[in-house]
CSV table of C-alpha atoms in Angstrom, one decimal:
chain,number,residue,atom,x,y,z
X,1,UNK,CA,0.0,0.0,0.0
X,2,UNK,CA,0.9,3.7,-1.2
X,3,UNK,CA,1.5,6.3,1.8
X,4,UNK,CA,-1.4,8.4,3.4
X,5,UNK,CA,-0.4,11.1,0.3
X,6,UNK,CA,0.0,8.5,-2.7
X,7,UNK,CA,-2.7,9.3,-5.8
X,8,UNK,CA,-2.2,5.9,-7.7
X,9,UNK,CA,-5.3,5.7,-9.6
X,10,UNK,CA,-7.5,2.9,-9.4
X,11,UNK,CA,-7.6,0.7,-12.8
X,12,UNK,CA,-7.6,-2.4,-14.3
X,13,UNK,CA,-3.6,-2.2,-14.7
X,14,UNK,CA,-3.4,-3.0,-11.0
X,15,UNK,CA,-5.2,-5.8,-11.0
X,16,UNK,CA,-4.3,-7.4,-15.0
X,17,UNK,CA,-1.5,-9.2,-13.3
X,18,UNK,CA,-3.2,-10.9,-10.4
X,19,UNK,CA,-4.5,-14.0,-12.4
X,20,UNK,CA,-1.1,-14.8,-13.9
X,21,UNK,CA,0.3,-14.0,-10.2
X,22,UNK,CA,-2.2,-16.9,-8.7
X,23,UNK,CA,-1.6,-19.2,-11.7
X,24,UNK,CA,2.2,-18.9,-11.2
X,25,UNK,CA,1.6,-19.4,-7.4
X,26,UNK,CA,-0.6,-22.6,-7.5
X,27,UNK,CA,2.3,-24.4,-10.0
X,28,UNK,CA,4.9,-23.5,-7.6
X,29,UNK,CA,3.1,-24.0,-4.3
X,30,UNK,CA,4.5,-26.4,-1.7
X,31,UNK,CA,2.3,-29.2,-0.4
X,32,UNK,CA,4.5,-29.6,2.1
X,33,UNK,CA,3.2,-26.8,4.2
X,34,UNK,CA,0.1,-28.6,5.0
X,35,UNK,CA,-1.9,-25.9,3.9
X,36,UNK,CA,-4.6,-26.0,1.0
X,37,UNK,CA,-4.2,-24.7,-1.6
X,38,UNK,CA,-7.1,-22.4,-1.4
X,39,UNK,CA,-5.1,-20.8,1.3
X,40,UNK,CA,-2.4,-20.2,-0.4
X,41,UNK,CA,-3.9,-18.3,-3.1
X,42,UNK,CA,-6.0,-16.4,-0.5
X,43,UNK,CA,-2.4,-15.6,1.2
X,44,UNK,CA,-0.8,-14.3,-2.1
X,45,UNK,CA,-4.4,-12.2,-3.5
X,46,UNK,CA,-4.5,-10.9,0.0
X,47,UNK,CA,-0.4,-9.8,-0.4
X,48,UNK,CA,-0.9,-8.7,-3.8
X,49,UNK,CA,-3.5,-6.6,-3.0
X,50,UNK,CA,-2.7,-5.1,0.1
X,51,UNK,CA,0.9,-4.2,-1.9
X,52,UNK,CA,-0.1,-2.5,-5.2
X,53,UNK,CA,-3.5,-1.1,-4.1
X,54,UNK,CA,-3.0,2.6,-2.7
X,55,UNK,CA,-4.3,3.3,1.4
X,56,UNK,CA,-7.2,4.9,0.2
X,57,UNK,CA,-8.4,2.6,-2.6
X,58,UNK,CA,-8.9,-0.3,0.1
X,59,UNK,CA,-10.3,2.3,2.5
X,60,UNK,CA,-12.8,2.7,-0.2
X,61,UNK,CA,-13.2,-1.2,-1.0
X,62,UNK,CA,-14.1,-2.3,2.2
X,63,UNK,CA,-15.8,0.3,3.9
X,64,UNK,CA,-15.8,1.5,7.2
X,65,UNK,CA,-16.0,-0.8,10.4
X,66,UNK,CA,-19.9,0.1,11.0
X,67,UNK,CA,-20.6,-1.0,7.4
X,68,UNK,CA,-18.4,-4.4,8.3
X,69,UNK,CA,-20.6,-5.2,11.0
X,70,UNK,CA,-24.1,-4.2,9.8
X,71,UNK,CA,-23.1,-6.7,6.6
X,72,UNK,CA,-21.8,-9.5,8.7
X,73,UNK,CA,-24.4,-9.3,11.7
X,74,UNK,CA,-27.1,-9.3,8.9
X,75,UNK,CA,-25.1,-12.4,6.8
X,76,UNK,CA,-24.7,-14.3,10.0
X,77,UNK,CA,-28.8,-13.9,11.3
X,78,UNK,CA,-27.1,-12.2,14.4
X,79,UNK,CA,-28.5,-9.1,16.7
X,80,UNK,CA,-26.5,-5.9,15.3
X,81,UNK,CA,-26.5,-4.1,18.8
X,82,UNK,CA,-23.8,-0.9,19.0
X,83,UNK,CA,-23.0,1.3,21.8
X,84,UNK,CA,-22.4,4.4,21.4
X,85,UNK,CA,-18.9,6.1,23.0
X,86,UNK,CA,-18.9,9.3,21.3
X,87,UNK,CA,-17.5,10.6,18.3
X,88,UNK,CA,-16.6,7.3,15.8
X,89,UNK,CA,-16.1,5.5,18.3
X,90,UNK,CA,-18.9,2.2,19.6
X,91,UNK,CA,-18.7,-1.0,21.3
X,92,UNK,CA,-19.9,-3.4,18.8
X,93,UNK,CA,-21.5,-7.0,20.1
X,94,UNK,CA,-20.6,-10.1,18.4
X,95,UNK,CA,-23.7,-12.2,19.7
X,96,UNK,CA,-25.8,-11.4,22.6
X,97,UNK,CA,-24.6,-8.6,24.6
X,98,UNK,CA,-23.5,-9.8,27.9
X,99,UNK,CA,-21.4,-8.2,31.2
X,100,UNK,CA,-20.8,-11.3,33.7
X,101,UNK,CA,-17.5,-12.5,31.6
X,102,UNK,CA,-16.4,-10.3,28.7
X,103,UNK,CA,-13.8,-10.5,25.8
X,104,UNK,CA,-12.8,-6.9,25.1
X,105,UNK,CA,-11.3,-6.7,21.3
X,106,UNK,CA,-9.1,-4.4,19.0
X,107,UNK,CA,-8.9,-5.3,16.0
X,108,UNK,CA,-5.6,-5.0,13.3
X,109,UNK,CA,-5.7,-3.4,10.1
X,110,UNK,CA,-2.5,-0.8,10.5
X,111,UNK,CA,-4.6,1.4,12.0
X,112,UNK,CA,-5.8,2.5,8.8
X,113,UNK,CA,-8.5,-0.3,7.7
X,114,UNK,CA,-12.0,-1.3,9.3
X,115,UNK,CA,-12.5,-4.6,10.7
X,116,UNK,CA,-12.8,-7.5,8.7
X,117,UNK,CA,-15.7,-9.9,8.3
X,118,UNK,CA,-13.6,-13.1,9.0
X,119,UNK,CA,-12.0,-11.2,12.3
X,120,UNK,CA,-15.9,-11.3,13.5
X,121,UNK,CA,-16.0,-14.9,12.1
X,122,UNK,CA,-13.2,-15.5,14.2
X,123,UNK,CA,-14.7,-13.9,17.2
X,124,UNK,CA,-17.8,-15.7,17.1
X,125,UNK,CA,-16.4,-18.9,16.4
X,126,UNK,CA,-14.5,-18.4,19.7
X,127,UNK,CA,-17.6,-17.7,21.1
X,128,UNK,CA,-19.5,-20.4,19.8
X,129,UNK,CA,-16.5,-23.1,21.0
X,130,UNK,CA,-16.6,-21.6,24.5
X,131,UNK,CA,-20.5,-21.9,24.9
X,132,UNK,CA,-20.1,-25.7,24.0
X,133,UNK,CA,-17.9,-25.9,26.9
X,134,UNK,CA,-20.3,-24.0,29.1
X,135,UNK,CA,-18.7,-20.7,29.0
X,136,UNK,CA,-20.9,-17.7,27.5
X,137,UNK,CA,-19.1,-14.9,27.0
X,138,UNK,CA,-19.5,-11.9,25.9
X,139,UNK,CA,-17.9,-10.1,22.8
X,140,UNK,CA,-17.6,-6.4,22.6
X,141,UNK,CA,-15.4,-5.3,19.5
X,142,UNK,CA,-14.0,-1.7,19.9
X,143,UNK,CA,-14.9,0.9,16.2
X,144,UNK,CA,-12.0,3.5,16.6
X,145,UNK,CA,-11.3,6.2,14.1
X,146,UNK,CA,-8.6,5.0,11.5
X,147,UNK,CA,-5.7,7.2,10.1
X,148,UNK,CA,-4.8,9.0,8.2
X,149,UNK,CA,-7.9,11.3,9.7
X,150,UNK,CA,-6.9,10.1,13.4
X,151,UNK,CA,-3.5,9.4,14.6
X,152,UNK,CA,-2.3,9.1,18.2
X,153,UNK,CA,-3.8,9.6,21.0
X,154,UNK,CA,-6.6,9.4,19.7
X,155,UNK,CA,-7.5,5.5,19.1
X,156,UNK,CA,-6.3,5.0,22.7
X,157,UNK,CA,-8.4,7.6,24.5
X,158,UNK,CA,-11.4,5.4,22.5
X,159,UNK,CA,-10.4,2.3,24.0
X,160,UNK,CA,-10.4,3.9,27.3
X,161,UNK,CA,-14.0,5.0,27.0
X,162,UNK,CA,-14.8,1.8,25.7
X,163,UNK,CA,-13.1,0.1,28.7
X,164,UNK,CA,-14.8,2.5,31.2
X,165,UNK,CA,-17.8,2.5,29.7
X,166,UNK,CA,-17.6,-1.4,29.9
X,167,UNK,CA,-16.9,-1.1,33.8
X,168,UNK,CA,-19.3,1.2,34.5
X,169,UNK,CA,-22.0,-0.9,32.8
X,170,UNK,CA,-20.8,-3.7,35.4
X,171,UNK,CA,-18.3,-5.7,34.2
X,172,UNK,CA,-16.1,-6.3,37.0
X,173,UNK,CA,-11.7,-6.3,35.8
X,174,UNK,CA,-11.2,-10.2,36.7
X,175,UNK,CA,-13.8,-10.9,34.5
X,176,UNK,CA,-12.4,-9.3,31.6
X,177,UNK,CA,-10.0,-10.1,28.9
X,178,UNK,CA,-8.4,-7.1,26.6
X,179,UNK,CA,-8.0,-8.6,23.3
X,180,UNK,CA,-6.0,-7.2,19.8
X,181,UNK,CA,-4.7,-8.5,16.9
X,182,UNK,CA,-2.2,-6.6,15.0
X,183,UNK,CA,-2.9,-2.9,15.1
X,184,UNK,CA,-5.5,-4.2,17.4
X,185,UNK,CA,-2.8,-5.5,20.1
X,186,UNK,CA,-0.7,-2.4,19.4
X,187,UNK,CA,-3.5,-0.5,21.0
X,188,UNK,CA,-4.0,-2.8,23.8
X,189,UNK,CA,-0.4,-2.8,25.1
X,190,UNK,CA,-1.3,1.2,24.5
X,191,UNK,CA,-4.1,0.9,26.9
X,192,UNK,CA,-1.8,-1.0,29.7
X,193,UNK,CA,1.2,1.9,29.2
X,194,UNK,CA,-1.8,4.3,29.7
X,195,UNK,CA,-2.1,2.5,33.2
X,196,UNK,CA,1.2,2.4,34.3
X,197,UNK,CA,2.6,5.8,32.8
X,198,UNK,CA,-0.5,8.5,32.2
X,199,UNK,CA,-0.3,10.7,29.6
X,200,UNK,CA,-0.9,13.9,31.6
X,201,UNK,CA,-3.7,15.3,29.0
X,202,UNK,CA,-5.9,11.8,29.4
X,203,UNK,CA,-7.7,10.6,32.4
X,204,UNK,CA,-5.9,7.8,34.5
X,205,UNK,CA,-7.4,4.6,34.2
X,206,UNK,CA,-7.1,2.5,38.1
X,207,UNK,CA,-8.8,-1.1,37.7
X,208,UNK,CA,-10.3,-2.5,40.8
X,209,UNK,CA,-8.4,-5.7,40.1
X,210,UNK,CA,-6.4,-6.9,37.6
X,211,UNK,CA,-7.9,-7.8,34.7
X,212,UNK,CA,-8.3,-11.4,33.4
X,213,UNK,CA,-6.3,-11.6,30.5
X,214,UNK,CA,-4.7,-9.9,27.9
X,215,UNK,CA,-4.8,-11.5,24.5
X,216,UNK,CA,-2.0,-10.2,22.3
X,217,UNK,CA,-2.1,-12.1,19.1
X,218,UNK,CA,0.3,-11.1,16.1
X,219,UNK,CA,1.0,-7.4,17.6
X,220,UNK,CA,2.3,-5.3,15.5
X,221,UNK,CA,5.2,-3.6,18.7
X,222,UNK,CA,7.3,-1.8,15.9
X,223,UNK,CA,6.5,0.6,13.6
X,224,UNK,CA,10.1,0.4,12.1
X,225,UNK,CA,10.6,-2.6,9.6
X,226,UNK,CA,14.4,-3.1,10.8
X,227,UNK,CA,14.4,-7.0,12.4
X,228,UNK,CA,16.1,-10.2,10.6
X,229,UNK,CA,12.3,-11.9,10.3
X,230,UNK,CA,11.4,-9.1,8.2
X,231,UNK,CA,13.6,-9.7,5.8
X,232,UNK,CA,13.6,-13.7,6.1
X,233,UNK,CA,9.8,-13.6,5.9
X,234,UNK,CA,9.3,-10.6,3.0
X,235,UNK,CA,7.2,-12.5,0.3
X,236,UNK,CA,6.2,-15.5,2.4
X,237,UNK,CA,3.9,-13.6,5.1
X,238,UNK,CA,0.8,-11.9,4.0
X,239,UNK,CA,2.7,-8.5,4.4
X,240,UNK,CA,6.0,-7.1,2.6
X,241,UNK,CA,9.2,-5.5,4.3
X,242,UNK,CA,8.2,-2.1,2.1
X,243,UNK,CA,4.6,-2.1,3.5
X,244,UNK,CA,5.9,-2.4,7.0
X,245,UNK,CA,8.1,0.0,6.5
X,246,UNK,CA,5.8,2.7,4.5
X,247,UNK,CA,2.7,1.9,6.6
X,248,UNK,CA,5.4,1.9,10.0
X,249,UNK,CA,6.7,5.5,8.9
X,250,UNK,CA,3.5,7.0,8.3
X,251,UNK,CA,1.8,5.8,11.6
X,252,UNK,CA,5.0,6.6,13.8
X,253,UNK,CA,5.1,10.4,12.4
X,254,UNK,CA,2.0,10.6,14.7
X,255,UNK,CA,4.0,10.1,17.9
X,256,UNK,CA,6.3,13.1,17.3
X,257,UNK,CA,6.8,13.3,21.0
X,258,UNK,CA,9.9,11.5,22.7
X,259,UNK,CA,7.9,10.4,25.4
X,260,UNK,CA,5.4,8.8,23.2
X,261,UNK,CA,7.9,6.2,21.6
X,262,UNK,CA,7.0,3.3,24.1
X,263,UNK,CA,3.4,3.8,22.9
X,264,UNK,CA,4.4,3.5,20.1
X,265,UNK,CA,6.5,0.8,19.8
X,266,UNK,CA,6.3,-1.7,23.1
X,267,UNK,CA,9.2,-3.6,21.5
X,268,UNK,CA,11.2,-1.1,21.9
X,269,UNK,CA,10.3,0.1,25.2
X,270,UNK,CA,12.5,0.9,28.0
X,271,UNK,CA,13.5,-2.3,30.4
X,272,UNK,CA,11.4,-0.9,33.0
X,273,UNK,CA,8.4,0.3,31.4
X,274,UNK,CA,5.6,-2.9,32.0
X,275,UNK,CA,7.4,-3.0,35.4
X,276,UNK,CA,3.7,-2.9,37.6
X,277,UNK,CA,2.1,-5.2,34.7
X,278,UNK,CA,1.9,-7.8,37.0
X,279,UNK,CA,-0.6,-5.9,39.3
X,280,UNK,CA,-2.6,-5.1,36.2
X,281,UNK,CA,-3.5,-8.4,34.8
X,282,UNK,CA,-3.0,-12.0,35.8
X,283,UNK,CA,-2.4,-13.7,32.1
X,284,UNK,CA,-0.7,-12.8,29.3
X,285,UNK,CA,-0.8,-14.4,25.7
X,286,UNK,CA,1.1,-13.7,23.2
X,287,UNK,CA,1.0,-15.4,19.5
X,288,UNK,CA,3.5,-14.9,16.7
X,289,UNK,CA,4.1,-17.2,13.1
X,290,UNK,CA,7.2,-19.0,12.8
X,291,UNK,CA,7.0,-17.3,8.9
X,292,UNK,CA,6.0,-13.8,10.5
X,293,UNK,CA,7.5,-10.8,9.4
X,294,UNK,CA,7.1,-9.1,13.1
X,295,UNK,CA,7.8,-12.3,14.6
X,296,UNK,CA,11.2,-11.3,16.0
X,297,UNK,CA,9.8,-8.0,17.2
X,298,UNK,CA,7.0,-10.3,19.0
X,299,UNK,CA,9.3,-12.4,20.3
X,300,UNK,CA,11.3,-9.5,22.0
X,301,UNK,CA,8.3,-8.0,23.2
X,302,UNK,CA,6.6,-11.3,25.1
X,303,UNK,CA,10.3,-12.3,26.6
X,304,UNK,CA,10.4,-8.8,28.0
X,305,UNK,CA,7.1,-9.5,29.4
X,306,UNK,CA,8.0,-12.4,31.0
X,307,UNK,CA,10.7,-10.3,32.8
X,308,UNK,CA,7.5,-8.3,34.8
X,309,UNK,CA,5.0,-11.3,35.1
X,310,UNK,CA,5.0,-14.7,35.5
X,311,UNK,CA,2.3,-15.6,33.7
X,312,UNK,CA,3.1,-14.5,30.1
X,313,UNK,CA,2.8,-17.3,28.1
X,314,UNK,CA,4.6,-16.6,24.4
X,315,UNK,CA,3.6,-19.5,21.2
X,316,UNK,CA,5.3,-19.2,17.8
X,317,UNK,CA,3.4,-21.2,15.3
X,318,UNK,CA,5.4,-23.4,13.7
X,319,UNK,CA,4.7,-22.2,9.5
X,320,UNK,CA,2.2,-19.3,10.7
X,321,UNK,CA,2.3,-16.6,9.2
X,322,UNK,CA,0.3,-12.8,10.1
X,323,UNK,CA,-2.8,-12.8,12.3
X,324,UNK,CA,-2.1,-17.1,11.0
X,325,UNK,CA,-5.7,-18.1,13.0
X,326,UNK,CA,-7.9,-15.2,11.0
X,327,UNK,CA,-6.5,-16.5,7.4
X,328,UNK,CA,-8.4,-19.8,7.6
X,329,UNK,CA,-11.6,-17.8,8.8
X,330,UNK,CA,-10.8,-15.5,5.6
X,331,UNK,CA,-10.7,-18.5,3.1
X,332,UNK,CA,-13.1,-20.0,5.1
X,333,UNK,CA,-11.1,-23.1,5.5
X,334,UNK,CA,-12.7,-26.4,7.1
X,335,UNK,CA,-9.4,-27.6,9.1
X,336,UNK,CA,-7.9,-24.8,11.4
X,337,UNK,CA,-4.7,-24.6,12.3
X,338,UNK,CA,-3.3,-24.7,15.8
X,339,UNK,CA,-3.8,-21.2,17.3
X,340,UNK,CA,-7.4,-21.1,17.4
X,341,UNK,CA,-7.7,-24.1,19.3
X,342,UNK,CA,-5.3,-22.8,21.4
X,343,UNK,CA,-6.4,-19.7,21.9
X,344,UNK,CA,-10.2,-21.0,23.1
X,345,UNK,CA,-8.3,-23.6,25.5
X,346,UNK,CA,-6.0,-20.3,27.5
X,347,UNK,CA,-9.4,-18.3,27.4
X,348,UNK,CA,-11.7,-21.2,28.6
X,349,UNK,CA,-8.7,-21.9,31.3
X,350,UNK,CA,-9.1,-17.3,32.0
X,351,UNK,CA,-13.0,-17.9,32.4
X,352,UNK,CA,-12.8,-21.2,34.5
């Protein structure tokens, strides 16, 4: 994808290579990776696209995250039920709206896209597989206002409202897990830096308790494209080094002040800075591909976690790639791979 200022013009030029792209892709595509091959031609249009289509052209293809929802809730013969936050920003309910146990979510999309149909495919599956086991839960997913129109702070103060709004409607902190994928889990380790070192201009945020869990899965904790795995992984994972790094650029410029680098970029944090995390929230989770561009980033990230909490618990997938688990909802894929299972299993173990 272009930068916030590119003016590549939408036409069939961009998209007149694409069938030769997938042709040459399923001739050349390894069986050994245990993945269909539906998959893998999902991974490599979704790559393709994402790389030569400008920010705005897939702003305009896939909506905004309202739209997203009303679609899907409507496809899916569920209750569309939004609360309103202020501004752009709502708590939207996957299911039934529910306050004894709640799954709080961000989702990715560089902070510039809407959520995706398949993320709230994902959602409700997880749902779904925890009501079998006796668990209801409930699934609020956070609408924030995308860049380039909003940059920082702006996404996090929305969280915050949804947050407090969620604990003032009842929902007590060990019954709560903050959830983000991507982008998504960027602004959740946001929320938890909010906690331990206010930005003097936003309100504090002081949980009764820690909170249940926090759910990081494929965060995206650097903004700079600069780690070996992003090289290794350029043209295997559903992203590219030069997205990273365009998309990276243009997000951090919106953190011009020094003090706001660790918001930026928890990877990069100081030693010290989730010192206290530990009084926050009593399980961490954090997922990463084994093919995953940001996976050494990730890696740094949940091992200097582990240095401020005992209960961080850090799983590369062996051949995953980016946000691994929300590709087979994406292709709609009949076998899943191991993530989502494991994911449901640490959740159902959070609500138990």
């Amino acid at each position: 994808m272009e930068t916030f200022d590119g003016t590549r013009r939408w036409g069939l030029a961009t998209l007149l290579p694409l069938p030769a792209v997938l042709l040459w892709t399923a001739l050349t595509a390894s069986r050994a990776s245990g993945k269909s091959l539906k998959r893998i031609l999902g991974v490599r249009a979704f790559r393709y696209l994402t790389s030569n289509l400008s920010v705005s052209q897939v702003q305009y293809l896939l909506g905004n995250t309202m739209d997203v929802y009303t679609k899907w809730t409507k496809s899916v013969k569920l209750p569309r039920v939004a609360d309103e936050l202020g501004g752009a920003a709502r708590l939207l309910w996957v299911g039934p709206k529910r306050l004894d146990r709640v799954i709080y979510v961000f989702h990715g999309g560089y902070f510039i896209l809407p959520v995706t149909d398949f993320t709230l495919a994902f959602w409700r599956y997880v749902q779904v597989s925890l009501e079998k086991q006796g668990i209801e839960v409930g699934i609020a997913v956070l609408q924030y206002s995308l860049a380039p129109i909003s940059t920082f702070p702006t996404p996090l103060n929305q969280a915050r409202l949804g947050l407090e709004a969620l604990l003032a409607a009842g929902v007590r902190p060990e019954n709560l897990i903050i959830a983000g994928d991507s982008a998504g889990g960027n602004l959740a380790l946001q929320l938890f830096s909010q906690m331990l070192h206010p930005l003097s201009d936003m309100p504090e945020i002081r949980p009764a308790s820690p909170f249940r869990g926090l759910c990081l899965l494929s965060p995206w904790v650097s903004l700079t494209a600069d780690t070996a795995s992003v090289r290794e992984c350029d043209g295997i994972d559903t992203m590219t080094e030069r997205m990273l790094a365009v998309l990276g650029a243009d997000i951090l410029a919106g953190f011009p002040e020094a003090d706001h680098a660790a918001f930026a970029e928890a990877s990069k944090a100081p030693g010290t800075w989730f010192h206290g995390l530990r009084g926050l929230v009593q399980r961490v989770l954090v997922t990463a591909g084994s093919f995953e561009c940001m996976r050494d980033d990730i890696t740094r990230l949940g091992e200097g976690l582990k240095t401020h909490h005992p209960n961080v618990e850090l799983v590369v997938q062996e051949g995953g790639l980016h946000d691994d688990m929300l590709l087979d909802f994406m292709m709609k894929e009949s076998k899943l791979g191991s993530l989502t299972p494991l994911i449901i299993s640490w959740i159902a173990a959070e609500s138990s």
